[in-house]
Coordinates of C-alpha atoms and ligand atoms in Angstrom, one line a residue:
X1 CA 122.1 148.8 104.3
X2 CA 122.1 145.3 104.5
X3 CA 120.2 143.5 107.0
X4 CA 122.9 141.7 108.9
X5 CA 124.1 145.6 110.0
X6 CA 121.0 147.5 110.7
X7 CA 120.3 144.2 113.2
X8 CA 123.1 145.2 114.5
X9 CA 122.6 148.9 115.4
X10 CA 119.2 148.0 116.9
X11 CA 120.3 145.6 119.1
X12 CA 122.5 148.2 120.3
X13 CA 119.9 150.4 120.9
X14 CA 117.0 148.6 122.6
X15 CA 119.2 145.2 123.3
X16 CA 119.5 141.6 122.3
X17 CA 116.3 140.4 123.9
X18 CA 114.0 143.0 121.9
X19 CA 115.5 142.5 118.0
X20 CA 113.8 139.1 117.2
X21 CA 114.7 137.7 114.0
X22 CA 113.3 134.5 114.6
X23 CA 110.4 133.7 111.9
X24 CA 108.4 131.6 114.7
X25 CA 108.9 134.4 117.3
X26 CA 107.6 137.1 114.8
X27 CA 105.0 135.0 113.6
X28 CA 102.4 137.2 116.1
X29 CA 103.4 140.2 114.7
X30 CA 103.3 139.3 111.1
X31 CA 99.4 137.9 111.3
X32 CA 96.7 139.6 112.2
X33 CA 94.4 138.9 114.6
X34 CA 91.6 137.1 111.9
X35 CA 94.3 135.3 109.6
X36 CA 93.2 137.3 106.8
X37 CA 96.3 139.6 106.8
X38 CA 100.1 138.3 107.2
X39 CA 103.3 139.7 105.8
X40 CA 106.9 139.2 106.6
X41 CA 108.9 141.5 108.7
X42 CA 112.8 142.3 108.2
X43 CA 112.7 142.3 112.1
X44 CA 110.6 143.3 114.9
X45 CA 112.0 145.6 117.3
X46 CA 110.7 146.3 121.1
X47 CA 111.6 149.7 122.1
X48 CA 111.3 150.4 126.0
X49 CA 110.8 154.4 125.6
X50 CA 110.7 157.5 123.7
X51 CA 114.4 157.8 123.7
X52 CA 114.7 154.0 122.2
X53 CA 111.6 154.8 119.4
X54 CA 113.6 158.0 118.4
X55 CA 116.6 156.1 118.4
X56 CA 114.9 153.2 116.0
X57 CA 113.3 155.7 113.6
X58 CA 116.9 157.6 112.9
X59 CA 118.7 154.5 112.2
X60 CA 115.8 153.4 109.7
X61 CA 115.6 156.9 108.2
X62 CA 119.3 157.2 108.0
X63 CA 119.3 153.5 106.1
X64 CA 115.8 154.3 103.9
X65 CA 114.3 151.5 105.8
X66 CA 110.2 151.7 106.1
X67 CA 109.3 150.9 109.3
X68 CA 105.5 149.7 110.4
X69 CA 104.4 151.1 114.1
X70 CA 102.4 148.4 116.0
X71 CA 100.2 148.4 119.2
X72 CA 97.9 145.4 120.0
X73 CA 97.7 144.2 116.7
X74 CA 94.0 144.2 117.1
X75 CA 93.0 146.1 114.1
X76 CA 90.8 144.7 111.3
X77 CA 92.0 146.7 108.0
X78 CA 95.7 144.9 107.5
X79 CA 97.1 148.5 108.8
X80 CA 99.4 146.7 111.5
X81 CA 100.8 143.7 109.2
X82 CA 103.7 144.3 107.2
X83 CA 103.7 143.9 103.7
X84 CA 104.9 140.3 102.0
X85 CA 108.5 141.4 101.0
X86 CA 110.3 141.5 104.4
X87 CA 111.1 145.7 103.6
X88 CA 109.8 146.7 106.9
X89 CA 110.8 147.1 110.6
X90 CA 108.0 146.2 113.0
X91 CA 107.8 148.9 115.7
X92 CA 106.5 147.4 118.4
X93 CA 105.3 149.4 121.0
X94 CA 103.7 147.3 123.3
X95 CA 106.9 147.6 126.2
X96 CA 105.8 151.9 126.6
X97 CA 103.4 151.0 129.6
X98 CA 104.1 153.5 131.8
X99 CA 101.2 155.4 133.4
X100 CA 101.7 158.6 134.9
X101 CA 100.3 160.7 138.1
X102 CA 96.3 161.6 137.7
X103 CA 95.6 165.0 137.7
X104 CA 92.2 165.5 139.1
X105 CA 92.1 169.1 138.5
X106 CA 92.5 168.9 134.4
X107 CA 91.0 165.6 134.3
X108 CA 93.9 163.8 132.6
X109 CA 96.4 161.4 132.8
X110 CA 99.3 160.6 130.6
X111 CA 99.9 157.2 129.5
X112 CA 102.6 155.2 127.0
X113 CA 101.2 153.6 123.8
X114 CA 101.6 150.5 125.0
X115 CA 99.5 150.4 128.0
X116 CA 96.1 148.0 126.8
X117 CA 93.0 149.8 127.1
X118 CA 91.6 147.5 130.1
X119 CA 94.6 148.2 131.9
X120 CA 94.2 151.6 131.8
X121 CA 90.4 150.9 133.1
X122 CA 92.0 148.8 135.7
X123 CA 93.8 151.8 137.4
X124 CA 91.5 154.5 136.8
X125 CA 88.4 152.8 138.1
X126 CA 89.4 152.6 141.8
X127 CA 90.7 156.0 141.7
X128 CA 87.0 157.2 140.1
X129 CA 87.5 157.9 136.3
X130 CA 87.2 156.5 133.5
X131 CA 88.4 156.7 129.6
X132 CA 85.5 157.6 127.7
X133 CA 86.4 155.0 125.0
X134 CA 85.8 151.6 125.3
X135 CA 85.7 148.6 123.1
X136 CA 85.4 144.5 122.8
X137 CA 89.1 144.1 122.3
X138 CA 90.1 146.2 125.5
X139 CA 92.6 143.9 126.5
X140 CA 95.0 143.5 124.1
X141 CA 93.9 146.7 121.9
X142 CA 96.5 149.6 123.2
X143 CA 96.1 153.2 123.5
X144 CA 98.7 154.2 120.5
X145 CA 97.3 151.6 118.7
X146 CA 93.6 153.1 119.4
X147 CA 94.8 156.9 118.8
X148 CA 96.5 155.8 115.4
X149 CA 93.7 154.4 114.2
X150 CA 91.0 156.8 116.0
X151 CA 88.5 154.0 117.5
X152 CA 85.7 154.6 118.1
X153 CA 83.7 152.1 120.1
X154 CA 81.0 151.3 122.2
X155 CA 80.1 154.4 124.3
X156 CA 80.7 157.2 121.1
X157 CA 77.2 158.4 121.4
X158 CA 78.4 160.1 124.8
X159 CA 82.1 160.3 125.0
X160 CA 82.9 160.6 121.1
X161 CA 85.8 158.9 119.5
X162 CA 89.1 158.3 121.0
X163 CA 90.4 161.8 118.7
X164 CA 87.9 163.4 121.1
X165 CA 89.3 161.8 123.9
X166 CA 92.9 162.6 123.7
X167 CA 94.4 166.0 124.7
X168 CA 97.8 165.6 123.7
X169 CA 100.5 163.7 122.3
X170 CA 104.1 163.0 122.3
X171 CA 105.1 161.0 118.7
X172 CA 108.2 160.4 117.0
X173 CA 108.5 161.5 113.4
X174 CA 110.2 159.1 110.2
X175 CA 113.7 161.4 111.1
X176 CA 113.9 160.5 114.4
X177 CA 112.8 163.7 115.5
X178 CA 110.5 164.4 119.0
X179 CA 107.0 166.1 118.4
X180 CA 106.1 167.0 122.1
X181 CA 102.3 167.9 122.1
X182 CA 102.0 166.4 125.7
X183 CA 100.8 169.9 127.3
X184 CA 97.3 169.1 126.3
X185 CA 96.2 172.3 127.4
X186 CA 92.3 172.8 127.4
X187 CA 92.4 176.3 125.6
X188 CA 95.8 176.2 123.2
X189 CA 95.2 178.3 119.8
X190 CA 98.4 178.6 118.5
X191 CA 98.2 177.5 115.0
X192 CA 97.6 173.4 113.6
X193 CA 96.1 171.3 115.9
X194 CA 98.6 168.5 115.5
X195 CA 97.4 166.4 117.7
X196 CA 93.9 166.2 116.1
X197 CA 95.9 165.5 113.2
X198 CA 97.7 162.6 114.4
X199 CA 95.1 160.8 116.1
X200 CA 93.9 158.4 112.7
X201 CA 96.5 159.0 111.2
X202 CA 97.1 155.2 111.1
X203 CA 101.2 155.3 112.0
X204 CA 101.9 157.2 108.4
X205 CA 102.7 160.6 110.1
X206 CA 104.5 159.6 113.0
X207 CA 104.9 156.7 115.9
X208 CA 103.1 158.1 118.9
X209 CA 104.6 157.2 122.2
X210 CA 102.7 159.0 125.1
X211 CA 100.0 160.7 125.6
X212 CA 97.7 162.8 127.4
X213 CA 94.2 161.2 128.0
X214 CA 91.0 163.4 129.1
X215 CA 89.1 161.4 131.7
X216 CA 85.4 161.7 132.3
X217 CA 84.2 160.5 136.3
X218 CA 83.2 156.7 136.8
X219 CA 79.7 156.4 137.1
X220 CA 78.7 154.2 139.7
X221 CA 74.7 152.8 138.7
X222 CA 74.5 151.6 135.6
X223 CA 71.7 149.5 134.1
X224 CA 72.0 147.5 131.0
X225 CA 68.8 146.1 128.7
X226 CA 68.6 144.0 125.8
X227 CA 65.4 144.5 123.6
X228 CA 64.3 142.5 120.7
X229 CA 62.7 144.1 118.4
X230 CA 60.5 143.2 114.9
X231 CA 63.2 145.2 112.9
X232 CA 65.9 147.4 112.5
X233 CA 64.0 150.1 111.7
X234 CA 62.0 150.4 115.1
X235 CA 65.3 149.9 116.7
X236 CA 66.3 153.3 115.1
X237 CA 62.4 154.4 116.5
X238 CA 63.4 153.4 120.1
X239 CA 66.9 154.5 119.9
X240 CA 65.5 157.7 119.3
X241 CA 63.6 158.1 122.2
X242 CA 66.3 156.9 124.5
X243 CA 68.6 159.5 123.2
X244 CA 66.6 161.9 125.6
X245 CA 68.3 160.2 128.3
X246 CA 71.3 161.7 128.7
X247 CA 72.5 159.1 131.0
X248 CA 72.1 157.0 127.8
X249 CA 76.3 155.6 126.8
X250 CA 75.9 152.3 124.6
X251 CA 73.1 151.5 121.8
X252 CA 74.3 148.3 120.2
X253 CA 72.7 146.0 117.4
X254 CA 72.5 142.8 116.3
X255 CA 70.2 140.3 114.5
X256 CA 69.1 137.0 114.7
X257 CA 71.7 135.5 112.7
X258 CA 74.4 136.7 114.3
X259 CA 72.7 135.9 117.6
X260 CA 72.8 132.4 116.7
X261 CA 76.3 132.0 115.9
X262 CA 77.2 133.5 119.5
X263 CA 75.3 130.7 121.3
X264 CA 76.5 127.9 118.6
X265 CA 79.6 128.9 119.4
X266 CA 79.9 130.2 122.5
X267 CA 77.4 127.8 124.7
X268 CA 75.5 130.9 126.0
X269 CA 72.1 130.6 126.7
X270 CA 69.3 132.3 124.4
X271 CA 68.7 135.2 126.1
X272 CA 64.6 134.9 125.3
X273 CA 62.3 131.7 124.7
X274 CA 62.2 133.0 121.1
X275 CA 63.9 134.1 118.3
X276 CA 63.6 137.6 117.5
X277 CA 64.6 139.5 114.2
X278 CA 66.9 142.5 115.8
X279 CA 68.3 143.3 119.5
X280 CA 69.2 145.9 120.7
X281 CA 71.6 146.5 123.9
X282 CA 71.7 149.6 125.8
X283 CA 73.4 150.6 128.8
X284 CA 72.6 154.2 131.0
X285 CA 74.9 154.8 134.0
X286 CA 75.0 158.0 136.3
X287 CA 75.7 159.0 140.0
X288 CA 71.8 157.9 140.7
X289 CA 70.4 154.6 139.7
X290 CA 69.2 155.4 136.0
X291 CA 66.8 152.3 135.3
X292 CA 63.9 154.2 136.5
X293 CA 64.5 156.9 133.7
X294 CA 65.4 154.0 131.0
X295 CA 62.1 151.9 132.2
X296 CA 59.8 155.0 131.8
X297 CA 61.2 155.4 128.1
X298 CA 60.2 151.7 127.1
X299 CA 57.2 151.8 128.8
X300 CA 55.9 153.3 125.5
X301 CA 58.1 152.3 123.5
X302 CA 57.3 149.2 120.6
X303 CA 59.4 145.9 122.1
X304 CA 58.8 142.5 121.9
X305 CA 60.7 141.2 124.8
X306 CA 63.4 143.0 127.7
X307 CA 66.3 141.3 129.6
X308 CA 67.4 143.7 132.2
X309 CA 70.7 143.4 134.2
X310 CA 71.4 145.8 137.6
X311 CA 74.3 143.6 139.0
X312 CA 77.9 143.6 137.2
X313 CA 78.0 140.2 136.3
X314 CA 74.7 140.3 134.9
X315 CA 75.2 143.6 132.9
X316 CA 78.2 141.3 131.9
X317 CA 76.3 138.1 130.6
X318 CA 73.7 140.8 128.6
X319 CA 76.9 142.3 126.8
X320 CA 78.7 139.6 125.9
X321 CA 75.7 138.3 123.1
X322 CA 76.5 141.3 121.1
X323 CA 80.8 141.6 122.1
X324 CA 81.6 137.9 121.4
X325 CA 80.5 138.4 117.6
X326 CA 83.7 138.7 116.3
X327 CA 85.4 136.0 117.9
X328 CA 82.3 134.0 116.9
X329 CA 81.9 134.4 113.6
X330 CA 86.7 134.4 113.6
X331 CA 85.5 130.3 115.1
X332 CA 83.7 130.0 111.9
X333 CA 86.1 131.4 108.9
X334 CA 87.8 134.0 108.4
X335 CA 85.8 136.8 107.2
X336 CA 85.5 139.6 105.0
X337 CA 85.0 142.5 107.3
X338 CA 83.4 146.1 106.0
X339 CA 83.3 148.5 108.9
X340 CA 81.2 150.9 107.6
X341 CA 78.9 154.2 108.0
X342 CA 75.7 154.5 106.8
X343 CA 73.2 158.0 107.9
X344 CA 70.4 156.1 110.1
X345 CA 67.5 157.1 107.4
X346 CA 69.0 154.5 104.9
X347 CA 70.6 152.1 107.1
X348 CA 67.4 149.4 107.4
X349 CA 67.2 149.8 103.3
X350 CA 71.1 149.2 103.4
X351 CA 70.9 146.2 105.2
X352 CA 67.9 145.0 103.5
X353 CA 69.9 145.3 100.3
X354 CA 72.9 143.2 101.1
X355 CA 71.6 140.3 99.9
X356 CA 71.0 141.3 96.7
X357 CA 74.4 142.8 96.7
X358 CA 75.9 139.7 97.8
X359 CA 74.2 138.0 95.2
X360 CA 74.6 134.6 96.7
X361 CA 78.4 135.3 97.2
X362 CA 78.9 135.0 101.2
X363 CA 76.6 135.2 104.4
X364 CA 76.4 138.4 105.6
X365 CA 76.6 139.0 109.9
X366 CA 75.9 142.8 110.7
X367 CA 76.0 144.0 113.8
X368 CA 77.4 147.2 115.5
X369 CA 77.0 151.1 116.9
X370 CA 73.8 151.8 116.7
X371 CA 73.7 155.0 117.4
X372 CA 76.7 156.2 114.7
X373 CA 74.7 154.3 111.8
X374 CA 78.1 152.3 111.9
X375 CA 77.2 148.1 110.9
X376 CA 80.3 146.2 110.8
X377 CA 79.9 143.9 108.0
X378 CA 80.8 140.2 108.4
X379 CA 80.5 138.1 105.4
X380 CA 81.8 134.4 105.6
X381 CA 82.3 132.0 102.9
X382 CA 82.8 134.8 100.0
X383 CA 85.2 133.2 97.6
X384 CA 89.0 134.7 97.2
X385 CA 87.8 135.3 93.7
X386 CA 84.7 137.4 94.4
X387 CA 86.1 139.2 97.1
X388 CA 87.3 142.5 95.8
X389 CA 83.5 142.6 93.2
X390 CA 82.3 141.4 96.8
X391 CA 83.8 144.5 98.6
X392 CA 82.9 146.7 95.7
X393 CA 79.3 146.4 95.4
X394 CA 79.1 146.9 99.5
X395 CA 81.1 150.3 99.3
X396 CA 79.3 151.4 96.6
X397 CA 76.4 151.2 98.2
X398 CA 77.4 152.8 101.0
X399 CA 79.0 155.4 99.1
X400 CA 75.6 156.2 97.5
X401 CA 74.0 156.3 100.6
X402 CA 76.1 159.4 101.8
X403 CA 77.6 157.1 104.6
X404 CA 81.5 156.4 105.1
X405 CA 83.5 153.2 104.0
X406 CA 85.3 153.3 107.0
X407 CA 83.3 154.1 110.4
X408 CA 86.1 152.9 113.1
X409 CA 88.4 150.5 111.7
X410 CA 90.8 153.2 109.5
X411 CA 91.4 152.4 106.1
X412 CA 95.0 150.3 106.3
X413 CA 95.6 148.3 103.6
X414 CA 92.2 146.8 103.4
X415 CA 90.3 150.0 101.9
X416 CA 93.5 152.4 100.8
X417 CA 92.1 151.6 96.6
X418 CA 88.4 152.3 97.4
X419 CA 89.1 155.8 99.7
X420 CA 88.1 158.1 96.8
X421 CA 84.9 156.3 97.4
X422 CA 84.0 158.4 100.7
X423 CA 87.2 161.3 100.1
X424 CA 87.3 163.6 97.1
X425 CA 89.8 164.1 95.0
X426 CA 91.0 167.3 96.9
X427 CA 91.0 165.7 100.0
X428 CA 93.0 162.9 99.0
X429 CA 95.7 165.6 97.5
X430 CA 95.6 167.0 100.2
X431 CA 96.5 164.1 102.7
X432 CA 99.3 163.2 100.2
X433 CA 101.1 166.9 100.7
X434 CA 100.5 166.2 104.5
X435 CA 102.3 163.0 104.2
X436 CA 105.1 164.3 102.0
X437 CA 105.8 167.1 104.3
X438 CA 106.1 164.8 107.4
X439 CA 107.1 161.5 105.6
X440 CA 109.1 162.8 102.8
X441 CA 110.6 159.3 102.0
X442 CA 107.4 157.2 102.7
X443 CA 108.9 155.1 105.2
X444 CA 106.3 155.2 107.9
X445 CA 103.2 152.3 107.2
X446 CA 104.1 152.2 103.6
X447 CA 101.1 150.3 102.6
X448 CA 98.7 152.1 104.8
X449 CA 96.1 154.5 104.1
X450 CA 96.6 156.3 100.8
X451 CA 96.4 154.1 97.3
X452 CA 99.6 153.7 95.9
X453 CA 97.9 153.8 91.8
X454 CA 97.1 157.5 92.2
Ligands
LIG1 C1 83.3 145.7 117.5 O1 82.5 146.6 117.5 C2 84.6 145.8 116.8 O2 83.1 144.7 118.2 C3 84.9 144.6 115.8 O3 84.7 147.0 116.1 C4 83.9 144.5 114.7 O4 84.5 142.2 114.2 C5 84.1 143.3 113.8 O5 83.8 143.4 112.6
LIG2 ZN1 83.0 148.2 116.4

């Protein structure tokens, strides 16, 4: 169908103001959120609700037009940037904000897709829940866009990832068709856990809509302490002891490079006289005051130096030396970026090893989830041409090391020709059947997640 037309039909559906065509208007949604990824959109189109998205999706499907869902545009792997030839539709959902009733009895609420994450946290908090998933880029990362791509976080090692975190969806399939999965019931065996399936699926199954959230109760004392440590390796050592606590929800780490490019950047102030070679921030909340319990576990335990913050704001100023690491080292260049797992016995010799990996090619940052063995790999100033030897080498390694190449991130378009790395052969079949039996045509995130040379 030629472009003019299908324009046409979707400003019919969701209206004039919400079809934009314009090449400055869709620049934001054609650009990712480092620079590293842009594309070029046949159109972006702003659906108000289910209805509309259903709508949207049987006009594409009837016209064989690929269609790329998109939340917050906050994601790392390329998986919400259309491809260069102007083929796709941009679904954005960022207009399905609508929260619904709490229901205190089954712990849930149901939310749109579009709703961002910290306002979500902004209505729940008074009311006394919470989310259980939280992250650095709450407030424009939305909840469809963190169920597509299954985010993980900063407070996995209590609450798990957002798949464990989400009861129930309601998506829209490439037809046009309505999945309704809403029920989220919390004992349902009747056959594939759809749901489960969806969540990470990274908008190649379906466009999710709504959808049911579990909620876990807002814990009012919290205590937060940064430790610096000799190394990453005693981290690990003291991590392990605070995983007793079970008031224990965030075990963050970063090093003294990455360190330094925050306060460059940011103006902070150091948060010790010296420099020290790892930190390490944690954070234990409950319905008593928990820095008693935390205290007793480092009385023992082998740190250099402690900062510790009681007080919001100052729990705040702690936090933001390991969240402002992206946007740091995004002030610097724009970098290379492996999210990845490695199993906590052979993450210090991973890290250790970059670089000799790197050989010379970039300056690695790594920082991240502790607790998960998940580093997120920042490497600035790695050529164009040595990027993909550059990417290589690092998967490789982590492949070797039994870990994952993708701990939180998804694999978009960044990491769909290394996934045989960390998925076999018969995995990877079978995702493709999946796909071909809910995506038939491939018109949903054509470029995402599975490699197109297999
Ligand atoms: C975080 O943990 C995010 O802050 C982003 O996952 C990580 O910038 C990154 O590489
Ligand atoms: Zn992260």
């Amino acid at each position: 169908m030629d472009r003019e037309r299908l324009v046409q039909q979707l400003t019919a559906v969701v209206g004039d103001a919400h079809v934009l065509t314009d090449p400055a208007v869709r620049a934001s949604y054609e650009t990712d959120f480092t620079g590293r990824y842009t594309g070029r959109a046949r159109c972006v189109v702003r659906p108000a609700d289910t209805a509309e998205v259903a709508a949207v999706l049987r006009l594409c499907h009837g016209s064989g037009v690929p269609v790329l869902p998109q939340g917050g545009n906050t994601g790392l792997v390329g998986g919400s940037v259309p491809g260069p030839d102007g083929g796709e539709v941009v679904l954005s959902l960022r207009r399905l904000t609508g929260i619904g009733p709490l229901d205190p009895d089954a712990r849930r609420i149901t939310v749109g897709a579009g709703l961002p994450l910290a306002a979500l946290q902004r209505h729940l908090r008074p009311l006394g829940w919470e989310f259980g998933v939280d992250l650095a880029a709450r407030d424009s990362a939305t909840l469809g866009g963190m169920i597509a791509t299954n985010a993980g976080g900063e407070r996995v090692v209590k609450y798990g990832t957002t798949r464990a975190n989400v009861a129930g969806v309601e998506a829209v399939l490439a037809d046009g068709g309505v999945l309704d999965r809403l029920a989220g019931l919390p004992k349902d065996n009747t056959g594939y856990d759809l749901t489960g399936l969806l969540v990470g699926s990274e908008g190649t199954l379906a466009v999710v809509t709504r959808a049911r959230l579990r909620l876990v109760p807002h814990l009012p004392h919290r205590v937060t302490a940064l430790l610096a440590l000799d190394s990453l390796a005693s981290a690990i050592a003291v991590l392990g002891r605070l995983r007793l606590l079970e008031s224990l929800e965030l075990a963050e780490f970063f090093t003294a490079d990455g360190l330094a490019l925050v306060l460059e950047r940011s103006g902070l102030p150091a948060p010790f006289r010296s420099a020290h070679p790892v930190h390490l921030l944690v954070e234990c909340a409950g319905r008593r005051d928990p820095s008693g319990e935390l205290a007793e576990l480092l009385e023992e335990a082998d740190v250099r130096e402690v900062a510790v913050a009681l007080q919001d704001a100052d729990r705040r100023r702690l936090a933001a030396y390991r969240e402002r690491h992206t946007e740091s080292i995004n002030a610097a260049g724009i970098p290379l970026k492996l999210d990845v797992t490695v199993p906590l016995a052979a993450l210090p010799g991973f890290v250790a090893d970059l670089p000799a990996l790197l050989a010379g090619r970039g300056s690695p940052y790594v920082f991240g989830h502790l607790a998960e063995g998940n580093v997120h790999v920042n490497l600035l100033g790695v050529a164009p041409a040595d990027e993909e030897a550059v990417t290589e080498a690092v998967l490789d390694r982590v492949a070797a090391a039994g870990g994952s190449i993708s701990a939180e991130h998804g694999i978009g378009r960044a990491k769909a020709p290394y996934l045989h790395l960390t998925r076999s052969a018969a995995d990877i079949a079978v995702m493709r059947s999946i796909k071909a039996a809910l995506d038939p045509t491939g018109l949903l995130s054509p470029h995402t997640l599975l490699p197109t040379d297999a």
